[in-house]
Every structure is written in structure tokens, then in C-alpha cells.
Coordinates of C-alpha atoms in Angstrom, one line a residue:
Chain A
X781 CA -99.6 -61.4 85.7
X782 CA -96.7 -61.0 88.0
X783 CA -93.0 -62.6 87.1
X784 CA -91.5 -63.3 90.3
X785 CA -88.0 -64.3 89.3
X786 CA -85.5 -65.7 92.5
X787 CA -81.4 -65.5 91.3
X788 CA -78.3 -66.0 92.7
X789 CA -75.2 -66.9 90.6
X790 CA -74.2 -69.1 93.2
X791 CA -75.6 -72.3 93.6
X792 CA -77.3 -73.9 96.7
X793 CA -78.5 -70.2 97.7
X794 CA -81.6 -71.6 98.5
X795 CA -83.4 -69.9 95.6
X796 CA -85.5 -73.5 94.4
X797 CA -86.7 -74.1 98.1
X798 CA -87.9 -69.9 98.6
X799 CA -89.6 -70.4 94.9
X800 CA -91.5 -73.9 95.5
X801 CA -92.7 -72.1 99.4
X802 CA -94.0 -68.8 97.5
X803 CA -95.7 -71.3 95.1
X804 CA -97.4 -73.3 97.6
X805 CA -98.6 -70.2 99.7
X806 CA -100.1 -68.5 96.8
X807 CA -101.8 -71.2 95.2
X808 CA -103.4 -72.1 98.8
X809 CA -104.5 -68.5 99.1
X810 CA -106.5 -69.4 96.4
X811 CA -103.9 -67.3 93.3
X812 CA -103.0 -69.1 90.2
X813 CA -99.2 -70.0 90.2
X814 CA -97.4 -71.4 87.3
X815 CA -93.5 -71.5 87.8
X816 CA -91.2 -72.0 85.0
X817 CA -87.7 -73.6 86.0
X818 CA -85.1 -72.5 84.5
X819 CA -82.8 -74.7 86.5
X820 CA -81.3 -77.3 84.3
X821 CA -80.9 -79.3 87.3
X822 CA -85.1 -79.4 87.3
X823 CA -86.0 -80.2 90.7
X824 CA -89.1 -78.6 90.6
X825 CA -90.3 -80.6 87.8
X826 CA -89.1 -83.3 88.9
X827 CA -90.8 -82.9 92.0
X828 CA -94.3 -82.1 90.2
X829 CA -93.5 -85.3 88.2
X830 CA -93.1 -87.3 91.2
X831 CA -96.0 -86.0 92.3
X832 CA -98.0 -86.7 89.0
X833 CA -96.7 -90.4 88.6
X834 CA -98.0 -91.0 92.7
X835 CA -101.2 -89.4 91.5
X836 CA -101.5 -86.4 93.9
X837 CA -102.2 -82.7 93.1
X838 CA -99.5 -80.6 92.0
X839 CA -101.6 -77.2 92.9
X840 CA -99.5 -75.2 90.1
X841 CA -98.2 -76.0 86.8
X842 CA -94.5 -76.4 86.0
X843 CA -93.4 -75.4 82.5
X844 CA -89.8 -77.0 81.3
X845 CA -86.6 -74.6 80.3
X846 CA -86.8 -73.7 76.5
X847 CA -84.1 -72.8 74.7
X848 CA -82.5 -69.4 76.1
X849 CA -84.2 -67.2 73.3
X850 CA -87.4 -68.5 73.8
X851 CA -87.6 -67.5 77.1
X852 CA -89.1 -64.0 76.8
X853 CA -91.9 -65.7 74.2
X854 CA -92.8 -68.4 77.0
X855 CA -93.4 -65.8 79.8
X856 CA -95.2 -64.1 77.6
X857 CA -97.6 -66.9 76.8
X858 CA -98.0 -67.9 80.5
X859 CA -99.7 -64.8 81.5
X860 CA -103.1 -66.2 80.3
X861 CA -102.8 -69.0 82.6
X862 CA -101.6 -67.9 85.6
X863 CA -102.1 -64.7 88.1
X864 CA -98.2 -65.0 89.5
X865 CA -95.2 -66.7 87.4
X866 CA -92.9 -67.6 89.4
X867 CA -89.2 -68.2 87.9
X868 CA -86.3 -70.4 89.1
X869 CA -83.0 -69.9 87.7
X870 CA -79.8 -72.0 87.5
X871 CA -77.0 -71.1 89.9
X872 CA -73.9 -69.4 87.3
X873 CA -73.9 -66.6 85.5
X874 CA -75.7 -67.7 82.1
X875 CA -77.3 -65.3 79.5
X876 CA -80.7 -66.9 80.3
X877 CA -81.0 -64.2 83.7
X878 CA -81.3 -61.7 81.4
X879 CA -83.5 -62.9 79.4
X880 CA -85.7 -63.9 82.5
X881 CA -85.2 -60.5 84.1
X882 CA -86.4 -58.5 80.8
X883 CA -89.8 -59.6 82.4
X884 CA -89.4 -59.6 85.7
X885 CA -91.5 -57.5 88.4
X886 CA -89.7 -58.5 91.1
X887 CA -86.7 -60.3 91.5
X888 CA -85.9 -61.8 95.1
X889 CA -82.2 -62.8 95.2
X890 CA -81.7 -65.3 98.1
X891 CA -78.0 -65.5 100.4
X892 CA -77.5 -67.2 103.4
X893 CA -75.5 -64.5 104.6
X894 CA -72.4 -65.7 103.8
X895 CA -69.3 -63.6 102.2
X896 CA -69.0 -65.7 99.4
X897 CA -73.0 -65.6 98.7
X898 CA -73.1 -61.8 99.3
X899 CA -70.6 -61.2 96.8
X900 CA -72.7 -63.4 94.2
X901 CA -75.9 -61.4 94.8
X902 CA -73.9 -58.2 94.7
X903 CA -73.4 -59.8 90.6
X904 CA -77.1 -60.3 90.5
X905 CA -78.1 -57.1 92.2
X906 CA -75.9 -55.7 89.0
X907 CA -77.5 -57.8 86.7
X908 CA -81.1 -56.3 87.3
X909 CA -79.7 -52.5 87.5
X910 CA -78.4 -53.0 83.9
X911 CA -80.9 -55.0 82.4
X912 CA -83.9 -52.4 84.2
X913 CA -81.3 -49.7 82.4
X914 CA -81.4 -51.4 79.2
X915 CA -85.2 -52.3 78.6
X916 CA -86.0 -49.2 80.2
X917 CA -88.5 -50.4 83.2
X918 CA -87.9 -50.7 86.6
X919 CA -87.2 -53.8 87.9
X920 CA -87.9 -54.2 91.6
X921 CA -85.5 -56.8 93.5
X922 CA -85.1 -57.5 97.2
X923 CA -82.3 -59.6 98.9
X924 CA -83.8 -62.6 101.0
X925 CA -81.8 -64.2 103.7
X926 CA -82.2 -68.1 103.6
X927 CA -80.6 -71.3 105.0
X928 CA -80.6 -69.1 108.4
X929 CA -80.4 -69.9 111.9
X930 CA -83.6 -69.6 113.1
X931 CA -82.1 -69.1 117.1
X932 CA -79.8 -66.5 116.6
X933 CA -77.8 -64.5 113.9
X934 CA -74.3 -65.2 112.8
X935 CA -71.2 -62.7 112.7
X936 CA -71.2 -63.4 109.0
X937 CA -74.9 -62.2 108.3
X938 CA -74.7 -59.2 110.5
X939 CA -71.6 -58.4 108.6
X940 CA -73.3 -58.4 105.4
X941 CA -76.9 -57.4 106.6
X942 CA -74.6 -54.1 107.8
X943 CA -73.2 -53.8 104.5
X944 CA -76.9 -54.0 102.2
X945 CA -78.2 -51.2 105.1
X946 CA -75.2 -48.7 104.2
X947 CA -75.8 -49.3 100.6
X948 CA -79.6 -49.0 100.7
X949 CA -79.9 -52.6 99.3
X950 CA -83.7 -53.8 99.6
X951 CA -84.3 -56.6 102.0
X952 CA -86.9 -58.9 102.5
X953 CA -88.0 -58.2 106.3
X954 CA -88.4 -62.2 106.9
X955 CA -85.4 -64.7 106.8
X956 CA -85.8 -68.1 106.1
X957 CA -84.4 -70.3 108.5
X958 CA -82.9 -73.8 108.1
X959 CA -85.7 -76.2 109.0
X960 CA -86.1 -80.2 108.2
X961 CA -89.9 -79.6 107.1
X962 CA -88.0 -77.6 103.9
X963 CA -85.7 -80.5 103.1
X964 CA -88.8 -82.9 103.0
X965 CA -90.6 -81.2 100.7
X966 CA -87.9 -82.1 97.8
X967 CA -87.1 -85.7 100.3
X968 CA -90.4 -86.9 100.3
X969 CA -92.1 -85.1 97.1
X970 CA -94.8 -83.5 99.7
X971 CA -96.1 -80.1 100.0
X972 CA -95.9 -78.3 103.5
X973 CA -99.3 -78.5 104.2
X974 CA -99.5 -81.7 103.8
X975 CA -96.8 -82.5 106.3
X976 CA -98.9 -82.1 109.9
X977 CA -101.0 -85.3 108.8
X978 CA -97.9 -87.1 107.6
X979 CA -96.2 -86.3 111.1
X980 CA -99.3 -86.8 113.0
X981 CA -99.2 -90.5 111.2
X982 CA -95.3 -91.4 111.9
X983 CA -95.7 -90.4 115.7
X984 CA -99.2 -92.5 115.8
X985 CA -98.2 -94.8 118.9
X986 CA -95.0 -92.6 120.3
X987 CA -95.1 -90.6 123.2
X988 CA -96.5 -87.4 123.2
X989 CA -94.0 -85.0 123.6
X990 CA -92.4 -86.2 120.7
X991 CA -95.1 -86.1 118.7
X992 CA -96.0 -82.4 120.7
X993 CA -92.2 -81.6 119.2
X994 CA -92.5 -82.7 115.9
X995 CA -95.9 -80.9 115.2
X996 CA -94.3 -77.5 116.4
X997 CA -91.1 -77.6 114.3
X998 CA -93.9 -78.6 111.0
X999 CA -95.8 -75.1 112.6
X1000 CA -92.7 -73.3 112.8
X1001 CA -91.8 -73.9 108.8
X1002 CA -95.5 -73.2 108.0
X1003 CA -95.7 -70.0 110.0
X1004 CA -92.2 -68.7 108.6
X1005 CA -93.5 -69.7 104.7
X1006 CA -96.4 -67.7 104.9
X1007 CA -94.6 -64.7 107.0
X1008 CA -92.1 -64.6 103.7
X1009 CA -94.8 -65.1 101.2
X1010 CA -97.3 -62.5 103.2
X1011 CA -93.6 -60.0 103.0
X1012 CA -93.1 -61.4 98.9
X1013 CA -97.1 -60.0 97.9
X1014 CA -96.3 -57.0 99.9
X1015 CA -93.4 -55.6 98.2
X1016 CA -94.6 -57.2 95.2
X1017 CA -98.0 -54.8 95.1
X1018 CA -96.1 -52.0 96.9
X1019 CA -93.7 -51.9 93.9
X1020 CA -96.2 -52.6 90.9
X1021 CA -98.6 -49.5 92.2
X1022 CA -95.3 -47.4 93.1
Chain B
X193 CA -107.7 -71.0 115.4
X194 CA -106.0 -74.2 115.7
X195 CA -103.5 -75.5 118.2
X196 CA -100.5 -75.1 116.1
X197 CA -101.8 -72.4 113.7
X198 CA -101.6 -74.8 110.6
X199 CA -104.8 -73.2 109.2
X200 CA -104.7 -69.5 107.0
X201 CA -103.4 -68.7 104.3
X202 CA -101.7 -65.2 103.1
X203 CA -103.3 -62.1 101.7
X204 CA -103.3 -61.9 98.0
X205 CA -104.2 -58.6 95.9
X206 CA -108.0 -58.9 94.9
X207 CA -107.9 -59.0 90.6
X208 CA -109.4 -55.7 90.2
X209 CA -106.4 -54.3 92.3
X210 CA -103.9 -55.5 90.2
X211 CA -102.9 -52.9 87.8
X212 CA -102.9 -53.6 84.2
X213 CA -100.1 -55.0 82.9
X214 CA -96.8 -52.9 82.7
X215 CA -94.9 -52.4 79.3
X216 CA -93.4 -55.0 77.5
X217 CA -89.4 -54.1 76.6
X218 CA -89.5 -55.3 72.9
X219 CA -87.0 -57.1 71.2
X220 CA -84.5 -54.9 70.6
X221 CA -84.3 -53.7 73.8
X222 CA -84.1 -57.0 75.4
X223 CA -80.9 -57.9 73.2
X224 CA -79.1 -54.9 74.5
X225 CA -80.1 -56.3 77.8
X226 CA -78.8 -59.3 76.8
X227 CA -75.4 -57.3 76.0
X228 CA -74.7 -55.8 79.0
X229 CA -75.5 -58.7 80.8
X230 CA -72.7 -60.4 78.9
X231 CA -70.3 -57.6 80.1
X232 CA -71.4 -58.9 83.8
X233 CA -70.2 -62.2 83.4
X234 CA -73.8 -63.4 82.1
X235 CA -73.3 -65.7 79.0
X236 CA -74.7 -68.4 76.9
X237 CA -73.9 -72.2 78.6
X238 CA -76.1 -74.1 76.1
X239 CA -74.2 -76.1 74.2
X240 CA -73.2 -75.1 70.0
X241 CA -76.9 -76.6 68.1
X242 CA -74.8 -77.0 64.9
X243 CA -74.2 -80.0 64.2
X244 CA -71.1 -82.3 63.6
X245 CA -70.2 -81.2 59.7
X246 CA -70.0 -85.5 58.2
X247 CA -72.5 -87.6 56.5
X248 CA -75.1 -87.8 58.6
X249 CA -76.4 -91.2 59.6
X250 CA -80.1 -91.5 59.9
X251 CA -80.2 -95.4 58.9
X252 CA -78.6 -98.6 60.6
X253 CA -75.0 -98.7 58.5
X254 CA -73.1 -101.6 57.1
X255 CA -69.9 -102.1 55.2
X256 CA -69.1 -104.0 52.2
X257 CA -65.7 -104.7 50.6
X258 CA -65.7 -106.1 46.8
X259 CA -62.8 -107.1 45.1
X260 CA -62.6 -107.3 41.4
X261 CA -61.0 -106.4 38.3
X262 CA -59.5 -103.0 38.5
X263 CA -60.6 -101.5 35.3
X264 CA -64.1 -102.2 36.5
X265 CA -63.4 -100.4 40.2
X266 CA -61.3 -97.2 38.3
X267 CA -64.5 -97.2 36.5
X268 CA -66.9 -97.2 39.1
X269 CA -64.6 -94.8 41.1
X270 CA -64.2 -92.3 38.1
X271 CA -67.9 -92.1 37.7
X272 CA -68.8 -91.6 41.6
X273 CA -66.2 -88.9 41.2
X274 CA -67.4 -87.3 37.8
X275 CA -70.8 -86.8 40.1
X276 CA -69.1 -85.3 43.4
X277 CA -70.8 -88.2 45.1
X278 CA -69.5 -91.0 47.5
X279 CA -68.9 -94.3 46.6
X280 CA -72.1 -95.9 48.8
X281 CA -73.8 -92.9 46.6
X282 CA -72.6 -94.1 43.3
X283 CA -74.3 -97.8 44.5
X284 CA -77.5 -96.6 45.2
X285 CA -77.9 -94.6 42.1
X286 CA -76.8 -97.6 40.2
X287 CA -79.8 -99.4 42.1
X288 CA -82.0 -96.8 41.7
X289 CA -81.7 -96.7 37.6
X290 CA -82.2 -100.5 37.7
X291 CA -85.3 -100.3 39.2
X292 CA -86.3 -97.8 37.2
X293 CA -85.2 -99.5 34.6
X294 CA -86.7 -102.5 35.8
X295 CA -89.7 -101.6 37.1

């Protein structure tokens, strides 16, 4: 099994919407996904709840934060039920990213670029050099811009995209960029693919170049979730055989 | 291929590429892990699972005051006492030896 754990000690890094779009495009690829969230705030499971209770298919399972010690003894157990555990943490610096990183294989640690994110995933970039130290075992991670324009780049990113080059910091090759589709999927309780047929519906009757519009902004957020998923698998393998 | 590309999925390692699963860090080296990490800032947020030192109320409570003669509360206060037990406690095993008693 592969642990796929997304961190940033900051909150609102985008690391619950990068793990619920990984999800979806593995499970559709036809992988089995579990994801375990480690967010107290639960929005994934809440989500897959919602989902549940409205009686439509949740194409992973979701498994509920234990207690911090039993973390390591829950990934464990996943691994006969799933080809690709993915993690989301909480957004502060609490003991169970350790834990969740003992057993990582890769870790991607999402930033929209900012100063103030950058200098949070420099504390988990830190976090997965010590722990890989401690347990002895590489742990692969790779920084994942998110929450980005998808037009143009800002001063601030370049800034800090300039920054992780001189350092050598790994970077996923894809951003993800700040699109509505992402925001529904949590809104509405819907999974992206599921969102051409719910558009196609609401524009039933309106004219079609809104309609024409609405359909490519859904392709654009489809197109850029697989791009990042297709890049996530790729370092993913490249690092495992490595 | 459709008009917006909405079909396809992504390219996911076959199985039998998937190499066997890496080393597991056991548990000592996780705690040192979880050591380091604490030097970084990364600590335990879950609340303390002791629990509140007190009697601890599993049943619906109630309260009772009894006046009465005092050499019969001094008694029933020395022998709670002699027991280390509270007065409520003192009742019940009162109770308790009537029904015995009783019963």
C-alpha cells in the first residue's frame, strides 16, 4: 500500500481539497483509495456522510481520527483494504504528523505561495527530514502549489517558487488553481465527475454560451485534477522504485 | 474523445509493479520520531484523558437532609468515619445489611 500524507501547519493550505481530488482520480482509475482524516475539523467525513445519508456512492472509504497513538496501528491495518491511503492532517503543529509521517511514502505539502504558507511548509519540510532521520527510511515529500491563479503567477509565488529552486526543494510540476468546481465539491457534497451532468441540468433552458462557459470551467478543474493526480502517481512510483 | 475531455482517467502502476512493501520503523523508533518532532514545535493537542479526581456520578443524584437527635447523627457520622467511607456510603451499607438481613 501507498501512505500518501498531504501537511501544512497552516490551516486553509488547501491540503483537504488536493487529498479528496487525488482520491477521486485514483479510485476512477479503477485503484482502491481509503483516506483516513486526521483533521479534527472532519470534512471529509463529513462529506462521505452526506453522501451516505443522500444514498450515493462514496467510491472510497473514510476511516475517523483515533487517538494520536493509535495512529501508526490504524495505517497499519488499512493496507489490506486499500492499494493507496491517502492522509489528511489538521492545520497546527500537533504530535499526530509524526506519527502519520512514520508511515508515509510520500508526503505532498500544499502552499498557495504565500510568505506566510511558505514559511509553514518550510516547518513541515523539517518535520519529514527529522522523522525520515529518526525511523531510518526515506520519506519522499514534494511541495504543491494550490489556491493558485490559474491566468497568471503572482510576485509572491515567484518569490517563493525562486526560493524552493535555490534550495533544491521538490515540487510538484502542476499547481492547482482556484476554481468554483473545487469549492462545490465540499458545497454541494458531489464528486467532480459528477459535476458536468449537474451543470448540464442547471443551464437546461439558458442560452448556450452560458451553458458552453460553464461546461468548460467544470473541464478545466477536471483536466487540472487528473494533470496533479497523473504528476502525484508519478513521483509516487519514481520514489518507491528509487 | 469528448467535446470537453470529461472522459479518462490517470495512469495507475499495474499491482505486479508495485514493489513489496518497504520496512516498517518499529516502535521505538517511531517514539524518537515522535521526540524530535516535539523539538519542531509538533506536540500533543488532545485534551488530558484523566479524569476529574471526585466521586464519580454514574446514577441520577438526589439530596436528603435529616434532622434528629445528635447522639444518633455523631453516631452515624463516627461509624461512616471509622470505615473511611462517605456519609451517602454509610446509608447504603446500612440498606444493604437490612436486606441481607431481611431477605
Amino acid at each position: 500500500m501507498y501512505v500518501i500524507t498531504f501537511a501544512n501547519p497552516k490551516g486553509g493550505s488547501g491540503k483537504t481539497t488536493s487529498a479528496i481530488l487525488l482520491a477521486e482520480q485514483i479510485a476512477l482509475s479503477g485503484g482502491r483509495v481509503s483516506i483516513l482524516d486526521l483533521d479534527p475539523n472532519a470534512n471529509i467525513l463529513a462529506w462521505a456522510e452526506g453522501r451516505k445519508a443522500g444514498e450515493r456512492e462514496v467510491p472510497f472509504s473514510v476511516h475517523a481520527r483515533p487517538q494520536a497513538e493509535d495512529t501508526v496501528e490504524l495505517i497499519d491495518q488499512l493496507a489490506g483494504e486499500a492499494d493507496y491511503l491517502i492522509i489528511d492532517l489538521e492545520g497546527s503543529k500537533d504530535q499526530v504528523v509524526t506519527f502519520a509521517l512514520s508511515r508515509t511514502d510520500l508526503c505532498v505539502i500544499p502552499l498557495d505561495g504565500s510568505p506566510m504558507e511558505a514559511r509553514q511548509a518550510a516547518a513541515a519540510v523539517r518535520l519529514v527530514q527529522t522523522t525520515s532521520n529518526m525511523i531510518r527510511t526515506p520519506i519522499a515529500y514534494s511541495l504543491l502549489f494550490t489556491r493558485t491563479n490559474a491566468a497568471f503567477q503572482t510576485t509572491d509565488e515567484r518569490d517563493v517558487r525562486q526560493e524552493m529552486e535555490t534550495n533544491s526543494i521538490p515540487t510538484l510540476p502542476v499547481r492547482i488553481a482556484k476554481r468554483a468546481p473545487y469549492t462545490r465539491i465540499f458545497r454541494d457534497g458531489v464528486l467532480l465527475a459528477e459535476l458536468p451532468a449537474i451543470v448540464a441540468k442547471e443551464h437546461e433552458g439558458k442560452a448556450a454560451s452560458a451553458a458552453d462557459k460553464a461546461m468548460k470551467q467544470v473541464a478545466g478543474a477536471i483536466e487540472n485534477a487528473r494533470d496533479y493526480a497523473q504528476a502525484v502517481i508519478h513521483t509516487l512510483t519514481k520514489e518507491r522504485v528509487a | 474523445m469528448s467535446k470537453y475531455g470529461f472522459g479518462g482517467g490517470i495512469e495507475l502502476p499495474q499491482p505486479s509493479q508495485t514493489p513489496t512493501t518497504r520496512p516498517k520503523a518499529g516502535p521505538a523508533s517511531v517514539d524518537r520520531a515522535v521526540e524530535a518532532g516535539k523539538s519542531l514545535g509538533f506536540v500533543s493537542r488532545e485534551g488530558p484523558t484523566r479524569l476529574k479526581p471526585g466521586p464519580k456520578r454514574k446514577e441520577a443524584q438526589d439530596k436528603v437532609s435529616i434532622p434528629g437527635p445528635k447522639r444518633v447523627v455523631d453516631e452515624f457520622r463516627a461509624f461512616c468515619r471509622e470505615r473511611d467511607i462517605t456519609l451517602w456510603q454509610g446509608l447504603e451499607l446500612l440498606l444493604s445489611e437490612k436486606r441481607g438481613g431481611s431477605g
